[in-house]
Amino acid sequence: MGTFEYFLEILATLFYAISGVRLAAVKKFDWFGAYTIGFVTAIGGGTIRDVFLKCNPFWMLDPWYAIATIVGLVMVIVLKKYLVRIEGTFYIFDAIGLGLFVDVGIYKTLLMGFPMWVAIIMGTITGAFGGVLRDIFINEEPLVFRKEIYATACIAGGLVYWGCLMAGASATVQQVACGLFIIVLRFLAVKHNWSFPILKN
Amino acid sequence: MGTFEYFLEILATLFYAISGVRLAAVKKFDWFGAYTIGFVTAIGGGTIRDVFLKCNPFWMLDPWYAIATIVGLVMVIVLKKYLVRIEGTFYIFDAIGLGLFVDVGIYKTLLMGFPMWVAIIMGTITGAFGGVLRDIFINEEPLVFRKEIYATACIAGGLVYWGCLMAGASATVQQVACGLFIIVLRFLAVKHNWSFPILKN
Amino acid sequence: MGTFEYFLEILATLFYAISGVRLAAVKKFDWFGAYTIGFVTAIGGGTIRDVFLKCNPFWMLDPWYAIATIVGLVMVIVLKKYLVRIEGTFYIFDAIGLGLFVDVGIYKTLLMGFPMWVAIIMGTITGAFGGVLRDIFINEEPLVFRKEIYATACIAGGLVYWGCLMAGASATVQQVACGLFIIVLRFLAVKHNWSFPILKN
């Protein structure tokens, strides 16, 4: 991927880390605990993906992911009041992060020769399972299993990726279409409170 | 392994998935959450085993495990009342699944050149740790650590496998003996409520 | 590493296992559950490290780690009263285990050609994440995220290791300095109840 995508990915890492650090603050963790939760939120999904693909986790090969998380921690400590004020806009950053992470997950999995259905699962894991790991670490029920359309937005985005691939579009078009679709779908889901049927007992 | 064993393994995946989906329903997860819990229950143990053996998780190489879980989800949604009626027979399917998964875990580990004690641990992980992961995901204390003889049935079955191996029996005899031993032991454990001593504080 | 270090590592495994088994007893797990928690506490951190480094988990290649955990379980069952009496000295064994595990984690990661900052993360994971996994398994909030200086002691020790490396000291000096620093720091932290600032919400 190009320099611009790399920049966006580091930015997505920062946003995810901030959201993780803020949840750790609710739980009254210390700075180390908050850093760990921020890091797990940001890199957890991609780490599971890389382990399943038999790669070293991506953040071991490039220090900027760990550094972005340090920046996130410092921002939460220093800009506390400002962050509370822009609370309502946070889902926008999260949606952008989600779209990017799914793109990265699908792209990397296809590159390693796996079929599209595996790539969609890996994209969903990359985007949504950092949050699942975060919730397991802070001992809460994973939010993603009950929230408005979230992981399913990743799957839907993956199907858009697939459609573009089948239609012979370039890799850039595939990624932009998939990422934008997820971002827009998340906007609409949050705005209109769209969610999946609950499974009744 | 032969076609019949493969068919049994997919069936065991379906049974494990159904049990996972039903627990997710108790927790009021949405359909995606329920699917994930069903999938984790069904393939979690084998995934940990494959990561430890440095393999790609088995379900990435064959779509039928993911499809069996979809079938499980649909069955829980559609056949809800019927499933409640046969509730009391569920442990039979679970026992069959357990016996099969332990067999698969031991067989694959030996095939990769590890000694028998490692294979027994991997067999136990394959059979019992999908349930442990499921309980971690739904934020409950793992049932397997307190239930009637369960994981220990896997270990006992592994010892039977070992005995057959030492006695020079064929691979088929080793697997049938181990699997049947686990199934029968689980029947008896559930019927007579056999459990291990609790560790007192 | 030499025979003496190996002996110390098995001893550290025993101490970690005992602490895990005792926590499982509080939760009224059965013997199998207690063994699993003890084993996860003792080998969990090193297992995550090995998966990230694309190695088979170390305990699959040498039965003495699993055996040390059996010894730990038997000791908790047999020596219950005696262990309660020496409760107050437990943190000493834990500190020694921590120092050793961090050394092992850093050493192994450097050996595989990763840079020092990755090695320090892997050392911290080796030392502190067995306890995190244990807390996730027993469904508690990870203690390490709120306790007196613990994981940060691992990071500090890693920096000492780095300093010795930069100063051209031998591998033995690097390890002894790092390990001792962590042990002394943990003594002081427990004695003076040193902890990190809590992140306020």
Coordinates of C-alpha atoms in Angstrom, one line a residue:
Chain A
M1 CA 0.0 0.0 0.0
G2 CA 1.1 3.6 -0.6
T3 CA 2.3 6.2 1.8
F4 CA -1.1 7.8 2.1
E5 CA -2.7 4.5 3.2
Y6 CA 0.1 3.9 5.7
F7 CA -0.5 7.4 7.2
L8 CA -4.3 6.6 7.4
E9 CA -3.5 3.3 9.1
I10 CA -1.3 4.9 11.8
L11 CA -4.1 7.5 12.3
A12 CA -6.7 4.7 12.6
T13 CA -4.4 3.0 15.2
L14 CA -4.3 6.3 17.1
F15 CA -8.1 6.6 17.1
Y16 CA -8.6 3.0 18.2
A17 CA -5.9 3.4 21.0
I18 CA -7.7 6.5 22.3
S19 CA -11.0 4.7 22.5
G20 CA -9.3 1.8 24.4
V21 CA -7.5 4.1 26.8
R22 CA -10.7 6.0 27.6
L23 CA -12.5 2.8 28.4
A24 CA -9.6 1.7 30.7
A25 CA -9.9 5.1 32.5
V26 CA -13.6 4.2 33.3
K27 CA -12.2 1.0 34.9
K28 CA -9.7 3.0 36.9
F29 CA -6.7 1.2 35.5
D30 CA -3.2 2.7 36.0
W31 CA -1.2 4.2 33.1
F32 CA 0.4 0.9 32.1
G33 CA -3.0 -0.9 32.2
A34 CA -4.5 1.9 30.1
Y35 CA -1.7 1.7 27.6
T36 CA -2.1 -2.0 27.3
I37 CA -5.8 -1.8 26.7
G38 CA -5.3 1.0 24.1
F39 CA -2.6 -1.1 22.4
V40 CA -4.8 -4.3 22.4
T41 CA -7.8 -2.3 21.0
A42 CA -5.6 -0.9 18.2
I43 CA -3.6 -3.9 17.2
G44 CA -5.5 -6.9 18.6
G45 CA -7.6 -7.7 15.5
G46 CA -4.6 -7.5 13.2
T47 CA -2.5 -9.6 15.6
I48 CA -5.1 -12.4 15.5
R49 CA -5.2 -12.2 11.7
D50 CA -1.4 -12.3 11.5
V51 CA -1.2 -15.3 13.8
F52 CA -3.8 -17.1 11.7
L53 CA -1.8 -16.2 8.6
K54 CA 1.4 -17.5 10.2
C55 CA 3.0 -14.1 10.1
N56 CA 4.8 -12.2 12.9
P57 CA 2.3 -9.6 14.2
F58 CA 2.7 -6.5 12.1
W59 CA 3.5 -4.2 15.0
M60 CA 6.6 -6.1 15.8
L61 CA 8.1 -5.1 12.4
D62 CA 7.4 -1.3 12.7
P63 CA 7.5 0.7 15.9
W64 CA 5.0 3.4 14.8
Y65 CA 2.0 1.4 16.0
A66 CA 3.4 1.2 19.5
I67 CA 4.3 4.9 19.3
A68 CA 0.9 5.9 18.0
T69 CA -0.6 4.2 21.1
I70 CA 1.8 6.2 23.4
V71 CA 0.6 9.4 21.7
G72 CA -3.0 8.2 22.3
L73 CA -2.3 7.7 26.0
V74 CA -0.7 11.1 26.3
M75 CA -3.6 12.8 24.5
V76 CA -6.1 11.2 26.8
I77 CA -4.2 12.4 29.9
V78 CA -3.4 15.9 28.6
L79 CA -6.5 16.7 26.5
K80 CA -9.1 15.1 28.7
K81 CA -11.6 17.9 28.7
Y82 CA -11.3 18.6 25.1
L83 CA -11.9 14.9 24.2
V84 CA -15.1 14.9 26.3
R85 CA -16.3 17.9 24.4
I86 CA -15.8 16.2 21.0
E87 CA -17.3 12.9 22.4
G88 CA -20.2 13.0 19.9
T89 CA -17.9 12.9 16.9
F90 CA -15.9 9.9 18.0
Y91 CA -17.9 7.4 16.1
I92 CA -16.7 9.2 12.9
F93 CA -13.0 8.4 13.7
D94 CA -14.0 4.9 14.7
A95 CA -15.8 4.4 11.4
I96 CA -12.8 5.6 9.4
G97 CA -10.6 3.3 11.4
L98 CA -12.9 0.3 10.8
G99 CA -13.1 0.9 7.0
L100 CA -9.3 1.1 6.8
F101 CA -8.6 -1.9 9.0
V102 CA -11.0 -4.1 7.0
D103 CA -9.2 -3.0 3.8
V104 CA -5.8 -3.9 5.2
G105 CA -7.0 -7.3 6.5
I106 CA -8.6 -8.3 3.2
Y107 CA -5.7 -7.1 1.1
K108 CA -3.1 -8.9 3.2
T109 CA -5.1 -12.2 3.2
L110 CA -5.6 -12.2 -0.5
L111 CA -1.9 -11.4 -1.0
M112 CA -1.1 -14.6 0.8
G113 CA -3.2 -16.7 -1.6
F114 CA -6.3 -17.3 0.5
P115 CA -9.8 -17.3 -1.1
M116 CA -12.1 -14.3 -0.7
W117 CA -14.3 -15.8 2.0
V118 CA -11.3 -16.3 4.2
A119 CA -10.2 -12.7 3.4
I120 CA -13.6 -11.3 4.5
I121 CA -13.4 -13.2 7.8
M122 CA -9.8 -11.9 8.3
G123 CA -10.9 -8.3 7.4
T124 CA -13.7 -8.6 9.9
I125 CA -11.3 -9.9 12.6
T126 CA -8.9 -7.1 11.8
G127 CA -11.6 -4.4 12.2
A128 CA -13.7 -5.7 15.0
F129 CA -11.7 -8.1 17.2
G130 CA -9.4 -5.5 18.7
G131 CA -12.6 -4.3 20.4
V132 CA -13.5 -7.9 21.4
L133 CA -10.1 -8.5 23.0
R134 CA -10.4 -5.1 24.8
D135 CA -13.7 -6.1 26.3
I136 CA -12.3 -9.5 27.4
F137 CA -9.3 -7.7 29.0
I138 CA -11.5 -5.3 30.9
N139 CA -13.9 -8.2 31.8
E140 CA -17.0 -6.9 30.0
E141 CA -19.3 -8.7 27.6
P142 CA -18.0 -7.9 24.1
L143 CA -20.0 -4.8 22.9
V144 CA -19.7 -5.8 19.3
F145 CA -22.0 -8.8 19.8
R146 CA -25.0 -6.5 20.7
K147 CA -24.2 -3.0 19.2
E148 CA -25.7 -1.5 16.1
I149 CA -24.5 -3.1 12.9
Y150 CA -20.7 -3.2 13.3
A151 CA -19.0 -6.5 12.5
T152 CA -21.6 -7.1 9.9
A153 CA -20.7 -3.8 8.3
C154 CA -17.2 -5.3 7.8
I155 CA -18.7 -8.4 6.2
A156 CA -20.9 -6.2 3.9
G157 CA -17.8 -4.1 3.0
G158 CA -16.0 -7.4 2.2
L159 CA -18.8 -8.3 -0.2
V160 CA -18.4 -4.9 -1.9
Y161 CA -14.6 -5.6 -2.2
W162 CA -15.5 -9.0 -3.8
G163 CA -17.9 -7.4 -6.2
C164 CA -15.3 -4.9 -7.4
L165 CA -12.8 -7.7 -7.7
M166 CA -15.2 -9.8 -9.8
A167 CA -16.0 -6.8 -11.9
G168 CA -12.3 -6.4 -12.7
A169 CA -11.7 -3.1 -10.9
S170 CA -8.2 -2.1 -9.8
A171 CA -7.0 -2.8 -6.2
T172 CA -7.4 0.9 -5.4
V173 CA -11.0 0.9 -6.5
Q174 CA -11.7 -2.3 -4.5
Q175 CA -10.2 -0.8 -1.4
V176 CA -11.8 2.6 -1.7
A177 CA -15.2 1.1 -2.4
C178 CA -15.0 -1.3 0.5
G179 CA -13.7 1.3 3.0
L180 CA -16.2 4.0 2.0
F181 CA -19.1 1.5 2.1
I182 CA -18.2 0.5 5.7
I183 CA -17.8 4.1 6.8
V184 CA -21.1 5.2 5.3
L185 CA -22.9 2.2 6.6
R186 CA -21.6 2.8 10.1
F187 CA -22.7 6.5 9.9
L188 CA -26.2 5.4 9.0
A189 CA -26.3 2.6 11.5
V190 CA -25.3 5.0 14.4
K191 CA -27.6 7.8 13.2
H192 CA -30.6 5.5 12.7
N193 CA -29.7 3.1 15.5
W194 CA -29.8 0.1 13.1
S195 CA -29.2 -3.2 14.7
F196 CA -29.5 -6.8 14.1
P197 CA -32.3 -8.9 15.5
I198 CA -31.5 -10.2 19.0
L199 CA -31.6 -14.0 19.3
K200 CA -34.4 -14.8 21.7
N201 CA -34.1 -17.7 24.1
Chain B
M1 CA -8.8 -39.6 7.8
G2 CA -11.5 -41.1 5.6
T3 CA -14.7 -39.6 4.3
F4 CA -16.8 -41.0 7.1
E5 CA -14.5 -39.4 9.8
Y6 CA -14.7 -36.1 7.9
F7 CA -18.5 -36.3 7.8
L8 CA -18.6 -37.0 11.6
E9 CA -16.2 -34.1 12.2
I10 CA -18.5 -31.7 10.3
L11 CA -21.4 -33.1 12.3
A12 CA -19.6 -32.6 15.5
T13 CA -18.9 -29.0 14.4
L14 CA -22.6 -28.5 13.9
F15 CA -23.5 -29.8 17.4
Y16 CA -20.8 -27.7 19.1
A17 CA -22.0 -24.6 17.1
I18 CA -25.6 -25.2 18.1
S19 CA -24.7 -25.4 21.8
G20 CA -22.7 -22.1 21.4
V21 CA -25.5 -20.3 19.6
R22 CA -28.0 -21.4 22.3
L23 CA -25.8 -20.0 25.0
A24 CA -25.4 -16.7 23.1
A25 CA -29.2 -16.5 22.9
V26 CA -29.4 -16.6 26.7
K27 CA -27.1 -13.6 26.7
K28 CA -29.3 -11.8 24.2
F29 CA -26.6 -11.4 21.6
D30 CA -27.6 -10.4 18.1
W31 CA -27.4 -12.8 15.2
F32 CA -23.8 -11.9 14.4
G33 CA -22.8 -12.3 18.0
A34 CA -24.5 -15.7 18.2
Y35 CA -22.8 -16.8 15.0
T36 CA -19.4 -15.8 16.4
I37 CA -20.0 -17.6 19.7
G38 CA -21.2 -20.7 17.8
F39 CA -18.1 -20.6 15.6
V40 CA -15.7 -20.0 18.4
T41 CA -17.3 -22.9 20.4
A42 CA -17.0 -25.2 17.4
I43 CA -13.5 -24.3 16.1
G44 CA -11.8 -22.6 19.0
G45 CA -10.1 -25.6 20.4
G46 CA -8.8 -26.8 17.1
T47 CA -7.6 -23.3 16.3
I48 CA -5.5 -23.0 19.5
R49 CA -4.1 -26.5 18.6
D50 CA -3.2 -25.4 15.0
V51 CA -1.6 -22.1 16.2
F52 CA 0.5 -24.1 18.7
L53 CA 1.5 -26.6 15.9
K54 CA 2.3 -23.7 13.6
C55 CA -0.4 -24.5 11.1
N56 CA -3.1 -22.2 9.6
P57 CA -6.3 -22.9 11.5
F58 CA -8.0 -25.8 9.8
W59 CA -11.2 -23.9 9.1
M60 CA -9.3 -21.5 6.8
L61 CA -8.6 -24.3 4.4
D62 CA -12.1 -25.7 4.1
P63 CA -15.3 -23.7 4.1
W64 CA -17.5 -26.5 5.5
Y65 CA -16.8 -25.6 9.1
A66 CA -18.0 -22.1 8.7
I67 CA -21.0 -23.3 6.7
A68 CA -21.9 -25.9 9.4
T69 CA -22.0 -23.1 11.9
I70 CA -24.4 -21.1 9.6
V71 CA -26.6 -24.2 9.5
G72 CA -26.4 -24.4 13.3
L73 CA -27.5 -20.7 13.6
V74 CA -30.4 -21.2 11.2
M75 CA -31.5 -24.4 13.0
V76 CA -31.5 -22.6 16.4
I77 CA -33.6 -19.7 14.9
V78 CA -36.0 -22.0 13.0
L79 CA -36.3 -25.1 15.2
K80 CA -36.3 -23.3 18.5
K81 CA -39.2 -25.2 20.1
Y82 CA -38.1 -28.6 18.8
L83 CA -34.6 -28.1 20.2
V84 CA -36.0 -27.3 23.6
R85 CA -38.0 -30.5 23.5
I86 CA -34.9 -32.6 22.8
E87 CA -32.8 -30.7 25.4
G88 CA -32.2 -33.7 27.5
T89 CA -30.5 -35.6 24.7
F90 CA -28.0 -32.9 23.9
Y91 CA -25.2 -34.3 26.0
I92 CA -25.2 -37.3 23.7
F93 CA -24.3 -35.1 20.7
D94 CA -21.8 -33.2 22.8
A95 CA -20.2 -36.5 23.9
I96 CA -19.8 -37.7 20.3
G97 CA -18.3 -34.4 19.3
L98 CA -15.9 -34.5 22.2
G99 CA -14.7 -38.0 21.3
L100 CA -14.2 -37.1 17.7
F101 CA -12.4 -33.8 18.3
V102 CA -10.0 -35.5 20.7
D103 CA -9.2 -38.1 18.1
V104 CA -8.6 -35.4 15.5
G105 CA -6.3 -33.4 17.8
I106 CA -4.2 -36.4 18.9
Y107 CA -3.9 -37.8 15.3
K108 CA -2.8 -34.4 13.8
T109 CA -0.2 -33.8 16.6
L110 CA 1.4 -37.2 16.3
L111 CA 1.5 -36.8 12.5
M112 CA 3.6 -33.7 13.0
G113 CA 6.1 -35.6 15.0
F114 CA 5.3 -34.6 18.6
P115 CA 5.4 -37.1 21.4
M116 CA 2.3 -38.7 22.9
W117 CA 2.1 -36.5 26.0
V118 CA 1.9 -33.4 23.7
A119 CA -0.7 -35.1 21.6
I120 CA -2.9 -35.8 24.6
I121 CA -2.7 -32.1 25.6
M122 CA -3.5 -31.1 22.1
G123 CA -6.4 -33.5 21.9
T124 CA -7.8 -32.2 25.2
I125 CA -7.4 -28.6 23.9
T126 CA -9.2 -29.5 20.7
G127 CA -12.1 -31.1 22.5
A128 CA -12.5 -28.9 25.5
F129 CA -11.1 -25.4 24.8
G130 CA -13.7 -24.3 22.3
G131 CA -16.0 -24.3 25.3
V132 CA -13.4 -22.4 27.4
L133 CA -13.1 -19.7 24.7
R134 CA -16.9 -19.5 24.4
D135 CA -17.2 -18.9 28.2
I136 CA -14.5 -16.2 28.0
F137 CA -16.3 -14.5 25.1
I138 CA -19.6 -14.5 26.9
N139 CA -17.9 -13.3 30.1
E140 CA -18.6 -16.4 32.3
E141 CA -16.4 -18.6 34.4
P142 CA -15.4 -21.5 32.2
L143 CA -17.8 -24.3 32.9
V144 CA -15.3 -27.0 32.1
F145 CA -13.3 -26.2 35.2
R146 CA -16.2 -27.2 37.5
K147 CA -18.4 -29.5 35.5
E148 CA -18.7 -33.3 35.8
I149 CA -15.6 -35.1 34.4
Y150 CA -15.1 -33.5 31.0
A151 CA -11.6 -32.4 30.1
T152 CA -10.3 -35.3 32.2
A153 CA -12.3 -37.6 30.0
C154 CA -10.2 -36.3 27.1
I155 CA -7.0 -37.1 29.0
A156 CA -8.3 -40.6 29.9
G157 CA -9.2 -41.1 26.2
G158 CA -5.8 -40.0 25.3
L159 CA -4.3 -42.7 27.6
V160 CA -6.4 -45.3 25.9
Y161 CA -5.1 -44.1 22.5
W162 CA -1.6 -44.4 23.9
G163 CA -2.3 -47.9 25.2
C164 CA -3.5 -49.0 21.8
L165 CA -0.5 -47.4 20.1
M166 CA 1.9 -49.2 22.5
A167 CA 0.0 -52.5 21.9
G168 CA 0.6 -52.1 18.2
A169 CA -3.0 -51.6 17.2
S170 CA -3.8 -49.9 13.9
A171 CA -4.6 -46.2 13.7
T172 CA -8.3 -46.9 13.2
V173 CA -8.4 -49.1 16.4
Q174 CA -6.6 -46.4 18.3
Q175 CA -9.1 -43.8 17.3
V176 CA -12.2 -45.9 17.7
A177 CA -11.1 -47.0 21.2
C178 CA -10.2 -43.5 22.3
G179 CA -13.3 -41.9 20.9
L180 CA -15.7 -44.6 22.2
F181 CA -14.0 -44.5 25.6
I182 CA -14.6 -40.8 25.9
I183 CA -18.2 -41.0 24.7
V184 CA -19.0 -43.8 27.2
L185 CA -17.2 -42.1 30.1
R186 CA -19.1 -38.8 29.4
F187 CA -22.4 -40.8 29.4
L188 CA -21.6 -42.3 32.7
A189 CA -20.3 -39.0 34.1
V190 CA -23.5 -37.2 33.2
K191 CA -25.8 -40.0 34.3
H192 CA -24.1 -40.5 37.7
N193 CA -23.0 -36.9 38.1
W194 CA -19.4 -37.9 38.5
S195 CA -17.1 -35.0 39.2
F196 CA -13.6 -34.3 40.3
P197 CA -12.8 -33.1 43.9
I198 CA -13.1 -29.4 44.3
L199 CA -10.0 -27.7 45.5
K200 CA -10.8 -26.2 48.8
N201 CA -9.3 -22.9 49.9
Chain C
M1 CA 21.3 -20.6 28.7
G2 CA 23.2 -22.8 31.2
T3 CA 22.0 -25.6 33.5
F4 CA 21.6 -23.2 36.4
E5 CA 19.4 -20.8 34.5
Y6 CA 17.3 -23.8 33.3
F7 CA 16.9 -25.0 36.9
L8 CA 15.8 -21.5 38.0
E9 CA 13.3 -21.3 35.2
I10 CA 11.7 -24.6 36.2
L11 CA 11.6 -23.3 39.8
A12 CA 10.0 -20.0 38.6
T13 CA 7.4 -22.2 36.7
L14 CA 6.7 -24.0 39.9
F15 CA 6.2 -20.7 41.8
Y16 CA 3.9 -19.3 39.2
A17 CA 1.9 -22.5 39.0
I18 CA 1.4 -22.6 42.8
S19 CA 0.1 -19.0 42.7
G20 CA -2.3 -19.9 39.9
V21 CA -3.5 -23.1 41.6
R22 CA -4.2 -21.2 44.8
L23 CA -6.3 -18.6 43.0
A24 CA -8.3 -21.4 41.3
A25 CA -8.9 -22.8 44.8
V26 CA -10.6 -19.5 45.8
K27 CA -12.9 -19.9 42.8
K28 CA -13.7 -23.5 43.9
F29 CA -12.5 -25.0 40.6
D30 CA -12.0 -28.8 40.5
W31 CA -8.5 -30.4 40.3
F32 CA -8.4 -30.2 36.5
G33 CA -9.5 -26.6 36.5
A34 CA -6.9 -25.7 39.1
Y35 CA -4.2 -27.5 37.1
T36 CA -5.1 -25.6 34.0
I37 CA -5.1 -22.3 35.8
G38 CA -1.8 -23.1 37.3
F39 CA -0.3 -24.1 33.9
V40 CA -1.8 -21.0 32.2
T41 CA -0.3 -18.8 34.8
A42 CA 3.1 -20.4 34.5
I43 CA 3.4 -20.8 30.8
G44 CA 0.8 -18.3 29.4
G45 CA 3.2 -15.4 28.9
G46 CA 5.9 -17.4 27.2
T47 CA 3.3 -19.1 25.0
I48 CA 2.0 -15.7 23.7
R49 CA 5.7 -14.7 23.1
D50 CA 6.4 -18.0 21.2
V51 CA 3.3 -17.6 19.0
F52 CA 4.3 -14.1 18.1
L53 CA 7.8 -15.2 17.4
K54 CA 6.4 -18.1 15.2
C55 CA 7.8 -20.8 17.4
N56 CA 6.1 -23.8 18.9
P57 CA 5.3 -23.0 22.6
F58 CA 8.4 -23.9 24.6
W59 CA 6.5 -26.3 26.9
M60 CA 5.7 -28.5 24.0
L61 CA 9.4 -29.3 23.5
D62 CA 10.2 -30.2 27.1
P63 CA 7.9 -32.0 29.6
W64 CA 9.4 -30.4 32.7
Y65 CA 7.2 -27.4 32.6
A66 CA 4.0 -29.5 32.7
I67 CA 5.6 -31.7 35.4
A68 CA 6.5 -28.7 37.5
T69 CA 2.8 -27.6 37.4
I70 CA 1.7 -31.1 38.6
V71 CA 4.2 -30.7 41.5
G72 CA 2.7 -27.3 42.2
L73 CA -0.8 -28.7 42.3
V74 CA 0.2 -31.6 44.6
M75 CA 2.0 -29.1 46.9
V76 CA -1.1 -26.9 47.2
I77 CA -3.3 -30.0 48.0
V78 CA -0.8 -31.6 50.4
L79 CA 0.9 -28.6 52.1
K80 CA -2.1 -26.3 52.3
K81 CA -1.6 -25.2 55.9
Y82 CA 2.1 -24.7 55.5
L83 CA 1.6 -22.6 52.4
V84 CA -0.9 -20.3 54.3
R85 CA 1.7 -19.8 57.0
I86 CA 4.4 -18.6 54.5
E87 CA 1.9 -16.5 52.6
G88 CA 3.7 -13.3 53.4
T89 CA 6.9 -14.5 51.7
F90 CA 5.2 -15.4 48.4
Y91 CA 5.9 -12.1 46.7
I92 CA 9.6 -13.0 47.0
F93 CA 9.2 -16.1 44.8
D94 CA 7.0 -14.2 42.5
A95 CA 9.6 -11.5 42.1
I96 CA 12.3 -14.0 41.3
G97 CA 10.1 -15.7 38.8
L98 CA 9.3 -12.4 37.2
G99 CA 13.0 -11.4 36.8
L100 CA 13.9 -14.8 35.3
F101 CA 11.0 -14.9 32.9
V102 CA 11.7 -11.4 31.6
D103 CA 15.4 -12.4 31.0
V104 CA 14.3 -15.5 29.1
G105 CA 11.8 -13.5 27.0
I106 CA 14.3 -10.8 26.0
Y107 CA 17.1 -13.2 25.3
K108 CA 15.0 -15.4 23.1
T109 CA 13.6 -12.5 21.1
L110 CA 17.0 -10.9 20.5
L111 CA 18.3 -14.3 19.4
M112 CA 15.7 -14.4 16.7
G113 CA 17.0 -11.1 15.3
F114 CA 14.3 -8.6 16.6
P115 CA 15.3 -5.2 17.8
M116 CA 15.6 -4.3 21.5
W117 CA 12.2 -2.6 21.8
V118 CA 10.4 -5.7 20.5
A119 CA 12.5 -7.8 23.0
I120 CA 11.4 -5.6 25.9
I121 CA 7.7 -6.0 24.9
M122 CA 8.3 -9.8 24.6
G123 CA 10.1 -9.9 28.0
T124 CA 7.2 -8.0 29.6
I125 CA 4.6 -10.4 28.0
T126 CA 6.7 -13.4 29.2
G127 CA 6.8 -12.1 32.7
A128 CA 3.4 -10.5 33.2
F129 CA 0.9 -12.0 30.7
G130 CA 0.6 -15.4 32.3
G131 CA -1.1 -13.6 35.1
V132 CA -3.3 -11.6 32.7
L133 CA -4.4 -14.9 31.0
R134 CA -5.1 -16.4 34.4
D135 CA -7.3 -13.5 35.4
I136 CA -9.2 -13.8 32.1
F137 CA -9.7 -17.5 32.6
I138 CA -11.1 -17.0 36.2
N139 CA -13.2 -14.1 34.9
E140 CA -11.6 -11.3 37.0
E141 CA -10.3 -8.0 35.9
P142 CA -6.5 -8.4 35.3
L143 CA -4.8 -7.5 38.6
V144 CA -1.6 -6.4 36.7
F145 CA -3.4 -3.3 35.3
R146 CA -4.0 -1.9 38.8
K147 CA -1.4 -3.5 41.1
E148 CA 1.8 -1.9 42.5
I149 CA 4.5 -1.4 39.8
Y150 CA 4.6 -4.8 38.1
A151 CA 4.6 -4.9 34.3
T152 CA 6.4 -1.6 34.4
A153 CA 9.1 -3.2 36.4
C154 CA 9.6 -5.6 33.5
I155 CA 10.0 -2.6 31.1
A156 CA 12.4 -0.9 33.5
G157 CA 14.4 -4.2 33.7
G158 CA 14.4 -4.4 29.9
L159 CA 15.9 -0.9 29.8
V160 CA 18.7 -2.0 32.2
Y161 CA 19.3 -5.0 29.8
W162 CA 19.5 -2.6 26.9
G163 CA 22.0 -0.3 28.8
C164 CA 24.3 -3.2 29.6
L165 CA 24.1 -4.3 25.9
M166 CA 25.0 -0.8 24.7
A167 CA 27.8 -0.7 27.3
G168 CA 29.3 -3.9 25.7
A169 CA 28.7 -6.1 28.8
S170 CA 28.5 -9.9 28.3
A171 CA 25.1 -11.7 27.9
T172 CA 25.4 -13.0 31.5
V173 CA 26.0 -9.5 32.9
Q174 CA 23.0 -8.2 30.9
Q175 CA 20.7 -10.9 32.3
V176 CA 21.9 -10.8 35.9
A177 CA 21.6 -7.0 35.9
C178 CA 18.1 -7.0 34.3
G179 CA 16.8 -9.9 36.5
L180 CA 18.2 -8.4 39.8
F181 CA 16.9 -5.0 39.0
I182 CA 13.4 -6.3 38.5
I183 CA 13.6 -8.4 41.7
V184 CA 14.8 -5.5 43.8
L185 CA 12.3 -3.1 42.2
R186 CA 9.4 -5.5 43.0
F187 CA 10.6 -5.9 46.6
L188 CA 10.6 -2.1 47.0
A189 CA 7.3 -1.7 45.2
V190 CA 5.6 -4.2 47.5
K191 CA 7.3 -2.9 50.7
H192 CA 6.4 0.7 50.0
N193 CA 3.2 0.1 48.1
W194 CA 4.5 2.0 45.0
S195 CA 2.0 2.2 42.2
F196 CA 1.4 4.1 39.0
P197 CA -1.0 6.9 38.7
I198 CA -4.6 5.8 38.1
L199 CA -6.1 7.2 34.9
K200 CA -9.1 9.3 36.0
N201 CA -12.2 9.4 33.9

